[in-house]
Coordinates of C-alpha atoms and ligand atoms in Angstrom, one line a residue:
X1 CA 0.0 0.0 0.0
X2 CA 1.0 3.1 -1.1
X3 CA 1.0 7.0 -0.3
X4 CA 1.6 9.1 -3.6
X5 CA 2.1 12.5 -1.4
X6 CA 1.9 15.0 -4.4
X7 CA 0.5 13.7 -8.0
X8 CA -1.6 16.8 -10.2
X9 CA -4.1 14.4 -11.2
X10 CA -6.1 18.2 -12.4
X11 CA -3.4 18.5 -14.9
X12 CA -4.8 18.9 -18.3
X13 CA -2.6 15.9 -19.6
X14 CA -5.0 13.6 -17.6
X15 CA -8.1 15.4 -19.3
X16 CA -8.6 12.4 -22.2
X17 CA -8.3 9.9 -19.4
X18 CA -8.0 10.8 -16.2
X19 CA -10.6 8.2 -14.7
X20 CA -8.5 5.4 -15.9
X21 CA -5.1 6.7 -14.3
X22 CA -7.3 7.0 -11.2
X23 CA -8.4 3.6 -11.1
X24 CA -4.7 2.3 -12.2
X25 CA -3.5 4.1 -9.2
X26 CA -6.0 2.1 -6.8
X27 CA -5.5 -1.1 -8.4
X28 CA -1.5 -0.7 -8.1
X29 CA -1.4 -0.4 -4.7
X30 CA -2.0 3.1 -4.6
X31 CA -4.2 3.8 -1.7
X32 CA -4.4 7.6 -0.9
X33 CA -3.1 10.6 -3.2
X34 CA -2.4 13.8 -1.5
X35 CA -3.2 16.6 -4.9
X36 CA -2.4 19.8 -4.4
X37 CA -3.4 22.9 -6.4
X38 CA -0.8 24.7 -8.6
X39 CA -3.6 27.8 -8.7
X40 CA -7.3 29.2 -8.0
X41 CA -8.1 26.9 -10.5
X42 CA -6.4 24.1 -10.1
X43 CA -6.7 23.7 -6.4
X44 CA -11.0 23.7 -7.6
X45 CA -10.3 20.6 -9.4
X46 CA -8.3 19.1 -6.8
X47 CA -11.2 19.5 -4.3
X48 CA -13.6 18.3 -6.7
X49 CA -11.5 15.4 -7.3
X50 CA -10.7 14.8 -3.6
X51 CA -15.0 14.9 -3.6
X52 CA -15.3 12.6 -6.1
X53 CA -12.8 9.6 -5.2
X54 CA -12.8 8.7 -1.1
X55 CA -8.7 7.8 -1.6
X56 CA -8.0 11.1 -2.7
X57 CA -7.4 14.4 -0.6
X58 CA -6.5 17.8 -1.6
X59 CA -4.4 21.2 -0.8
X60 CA -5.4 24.2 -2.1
X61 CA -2.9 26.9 -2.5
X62 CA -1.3 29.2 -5.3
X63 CA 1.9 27.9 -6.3
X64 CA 5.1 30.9 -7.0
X65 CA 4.8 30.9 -11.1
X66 CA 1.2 31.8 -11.0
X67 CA 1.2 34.4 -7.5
X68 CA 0.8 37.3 -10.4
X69 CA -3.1 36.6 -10.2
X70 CA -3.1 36.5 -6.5
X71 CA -5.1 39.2 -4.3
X72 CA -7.0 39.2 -1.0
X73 CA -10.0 38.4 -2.5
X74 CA -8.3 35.1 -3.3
X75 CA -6.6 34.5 -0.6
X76 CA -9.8 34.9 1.1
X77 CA -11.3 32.0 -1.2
X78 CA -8.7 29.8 -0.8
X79 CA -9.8 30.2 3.2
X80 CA -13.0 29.0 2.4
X81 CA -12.1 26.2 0.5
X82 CA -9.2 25.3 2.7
X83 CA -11.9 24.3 5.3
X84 CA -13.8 22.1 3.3
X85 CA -13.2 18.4 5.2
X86 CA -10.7 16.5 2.0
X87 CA -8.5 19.5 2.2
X88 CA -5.9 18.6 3.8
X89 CA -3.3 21.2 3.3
X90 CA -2.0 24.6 1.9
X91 CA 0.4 24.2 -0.6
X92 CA 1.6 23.9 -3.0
X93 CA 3.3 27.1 -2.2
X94 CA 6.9 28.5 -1.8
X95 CA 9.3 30.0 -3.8
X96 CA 11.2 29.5 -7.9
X97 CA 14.1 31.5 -8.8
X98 CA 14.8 28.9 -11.0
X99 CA 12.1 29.3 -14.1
X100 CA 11.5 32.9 -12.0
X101 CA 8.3 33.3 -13.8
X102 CA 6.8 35.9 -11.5
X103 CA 8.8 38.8 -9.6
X104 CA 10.4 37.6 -6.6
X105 CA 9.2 40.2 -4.1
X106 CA 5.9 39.3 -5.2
X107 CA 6.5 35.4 -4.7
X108 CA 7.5 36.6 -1.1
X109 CA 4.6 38.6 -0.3
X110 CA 2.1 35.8 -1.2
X111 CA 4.4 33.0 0.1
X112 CA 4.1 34.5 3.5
X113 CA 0.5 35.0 3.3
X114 CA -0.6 31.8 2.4
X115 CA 1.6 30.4 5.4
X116 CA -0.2 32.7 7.3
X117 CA -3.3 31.2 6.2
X118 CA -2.2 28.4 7.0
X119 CA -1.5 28.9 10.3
X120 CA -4.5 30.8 10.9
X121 CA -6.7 27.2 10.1
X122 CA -3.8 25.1 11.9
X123 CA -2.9 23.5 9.0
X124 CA 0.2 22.0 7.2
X125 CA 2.1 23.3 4.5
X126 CA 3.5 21.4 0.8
X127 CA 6.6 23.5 0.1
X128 CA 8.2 24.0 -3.3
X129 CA 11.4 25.3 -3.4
X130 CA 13.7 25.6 -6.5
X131 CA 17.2 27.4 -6.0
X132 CA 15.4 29.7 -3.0
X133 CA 17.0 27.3 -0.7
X134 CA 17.7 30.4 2.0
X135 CA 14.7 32.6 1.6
X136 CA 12.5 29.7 1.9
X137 CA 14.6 28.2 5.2
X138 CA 14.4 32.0 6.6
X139 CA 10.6 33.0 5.5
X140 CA 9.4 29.2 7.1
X141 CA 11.7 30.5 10.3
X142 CA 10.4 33.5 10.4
X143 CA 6.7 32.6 10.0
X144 CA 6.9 29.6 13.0
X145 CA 5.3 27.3 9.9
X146 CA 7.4 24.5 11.7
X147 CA 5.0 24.4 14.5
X148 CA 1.8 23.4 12.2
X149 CA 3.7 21.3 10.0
X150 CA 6.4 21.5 6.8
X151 CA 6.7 19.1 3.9
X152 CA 9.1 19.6 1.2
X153 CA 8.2 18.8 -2.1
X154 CA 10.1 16.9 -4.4
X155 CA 13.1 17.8 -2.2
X156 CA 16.4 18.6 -4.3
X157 CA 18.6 20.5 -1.7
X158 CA 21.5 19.0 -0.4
X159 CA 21.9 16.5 3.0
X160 CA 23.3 19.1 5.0
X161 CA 19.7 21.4 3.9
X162 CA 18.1 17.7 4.8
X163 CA 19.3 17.6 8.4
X164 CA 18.4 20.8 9.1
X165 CA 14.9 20.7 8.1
X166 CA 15.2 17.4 9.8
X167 CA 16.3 19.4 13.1
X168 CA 13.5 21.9 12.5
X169 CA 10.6 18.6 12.6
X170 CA 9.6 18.9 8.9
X171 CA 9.3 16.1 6.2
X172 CA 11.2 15.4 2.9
X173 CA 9.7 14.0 0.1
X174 CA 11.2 12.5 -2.4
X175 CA 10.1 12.2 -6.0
X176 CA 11.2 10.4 -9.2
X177 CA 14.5 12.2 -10.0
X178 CA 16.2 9.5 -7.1
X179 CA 16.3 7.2 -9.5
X180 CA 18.1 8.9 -12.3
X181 CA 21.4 8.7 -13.6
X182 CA 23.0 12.2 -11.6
X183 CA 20.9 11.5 -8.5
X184 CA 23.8 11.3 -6.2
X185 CA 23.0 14.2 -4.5
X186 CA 19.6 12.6 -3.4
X187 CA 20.9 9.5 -2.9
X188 CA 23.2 11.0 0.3
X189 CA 19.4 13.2 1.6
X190 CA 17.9 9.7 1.6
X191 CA 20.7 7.7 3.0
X192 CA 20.6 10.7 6.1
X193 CA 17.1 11.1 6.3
X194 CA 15.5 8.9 8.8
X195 CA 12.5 6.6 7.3
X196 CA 10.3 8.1 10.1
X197 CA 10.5 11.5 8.2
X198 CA 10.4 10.6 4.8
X199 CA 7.2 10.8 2.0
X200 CA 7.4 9.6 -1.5
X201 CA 5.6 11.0 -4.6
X202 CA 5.3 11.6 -8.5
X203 CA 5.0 15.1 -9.1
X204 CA 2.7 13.6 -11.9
X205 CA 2.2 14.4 -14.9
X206 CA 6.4 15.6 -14.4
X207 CA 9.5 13.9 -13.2
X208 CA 8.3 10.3 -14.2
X209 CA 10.7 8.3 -12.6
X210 CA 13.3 5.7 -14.4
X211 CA 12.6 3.3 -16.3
X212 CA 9.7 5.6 -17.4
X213 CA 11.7 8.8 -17.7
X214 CA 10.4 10.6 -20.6
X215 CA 6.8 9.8 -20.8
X216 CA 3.7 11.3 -18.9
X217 CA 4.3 10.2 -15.2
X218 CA 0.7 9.1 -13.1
X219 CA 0.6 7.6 -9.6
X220 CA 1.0 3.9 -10.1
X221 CA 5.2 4.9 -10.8
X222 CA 5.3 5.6 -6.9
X223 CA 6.5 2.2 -6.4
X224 CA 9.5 2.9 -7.9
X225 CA 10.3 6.2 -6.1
X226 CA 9.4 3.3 -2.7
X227 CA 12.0 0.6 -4.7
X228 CA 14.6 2.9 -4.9
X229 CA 14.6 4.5 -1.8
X230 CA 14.2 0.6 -0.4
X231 CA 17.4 -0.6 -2.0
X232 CA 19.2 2.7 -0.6
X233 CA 18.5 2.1 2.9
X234 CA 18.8 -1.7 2.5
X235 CA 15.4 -2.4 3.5
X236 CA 12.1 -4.3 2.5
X237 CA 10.4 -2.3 -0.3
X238 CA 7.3 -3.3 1.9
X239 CA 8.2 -1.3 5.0
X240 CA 9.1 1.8 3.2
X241 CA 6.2 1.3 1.5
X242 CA 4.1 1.3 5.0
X243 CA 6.5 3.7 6.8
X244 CA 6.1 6.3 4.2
X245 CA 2.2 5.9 4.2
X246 CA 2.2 5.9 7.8
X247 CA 4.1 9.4 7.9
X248 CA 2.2 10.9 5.3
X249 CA -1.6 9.8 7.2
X250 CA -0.4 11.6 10.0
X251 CA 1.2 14.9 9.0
X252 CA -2.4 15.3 6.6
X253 CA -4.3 14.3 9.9
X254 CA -6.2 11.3 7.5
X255 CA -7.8 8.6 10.1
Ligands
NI1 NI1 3.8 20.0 -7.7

């Protein structure tokens, strides 16, 4: 049994058959999805999918590229839909100075107020952070989001970053780059990660993992995202499998 912790099942590359990589998921092991929204829209669909199928659950936030069409008045939606009983979450939100596709300060602004929101409902956070490695550490600091829970998304810092969110009591999870070719530096955060503090996902429809890479990636790869990370800590694919699933039911507060 399996825990995908972040899949975009809303994505428009599931719109011809979205149904069937639903039921694929289910009948691979796959038994809950965590799918956060990427925007106002997006995290609409999640909760309508998180409605429609009991196994999966949603976050609803505004993720950095799109914080350009972010004002109060959305934030104050978001709030409303943030307490309906799948959601699960606020995220995905953080920061991208890699693709940079909206101004930074503005990134910053809505970053902050979404963790706000979060705290404000007691809820945990899904964190994306790509080459913000500092801001993010210092605006998650700064905002106490530790005490109501952080997850890192697709995580692709380095061990010593890994430890320290470690320290701090967040999650790491770990998506289907691990099992490429240059993934040493992923590798090392899973070999110092402990088990207890680790989640595994897709990312899909991105990031499908090896021997998939290259083609659209669903829920059913997170068994090899599990393998992998099995074979690195030299343990039963079985008990990462339940470990991982275990970790991610309690930081989403699913009974
Ligand atoms: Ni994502």
């Amino acid at each position: 049994m399996l825990f995908d912790s972040h899949a975009h099942l809303d994505a428009k590359q599931f719109d011809h058959d979205r149904d069937l990589v639903i039921k694929r998921a289910r009948l691979n092991e796959v038994s809950y999805i965590m799918n956060p929204g990427a925007d106002f829209e997006s995290s609409v669909e999640a909760v309508a999918l998180a409605e429609k199928y009991d196994f999966i659950y949603a976050a609803v936030g505004v993720h950095p590229h799109d914080v350009e069409t972010m004002d109060d008045n959305m934030l104050a939606l978001l709030k409303a839909m943030a307490q309906k009983e799948k959601v699960k979450a606020i995220g995905e939100i953080g920061l991208d100075y890699y693709r940079d596709l909206s101004p930074r300060p503005l990134q910053k602004k809505w970053f902050i107020a979404q963790l706000r929101l979060a705290k404000s409902l007691d809820m945990p956070v899904i964190i994306h952070d790509r080459d913000a490695n500092d801001d993010v550490l210092r605006i998650l600091k700064e905002e106490q989001a530790f005490e109501t829970g952080v997850l890192m998304h697709c995580f692709s810092g380095s061990k010593e970053l890994a430890r320290q969110y470690v320290a701090l009591g967040a999650y790491i999870s770990i998506a289907g780059p691990l099992t490429f070719k240059n993934a040493r530096k992923t590798i090392e955060v899973v070999e110092s990660v402990p088990l207890e503090r680790l989640m595994i996902e897709t990312d899909s429809p991105y990031l499908t993992p090896e021997p998939f890479r290259g083609k659209r990636n669903e829920s059913m790869y997170v068994k090899h995202v599990c393998q992998k990370i099995a074979d690195i800590k030299g343990i039963a694919y079985e008990k990462c499998a339940e470990i991982t699933l275990n970790n991610a039911k309690a930081y989403f507060k699913i009974k």
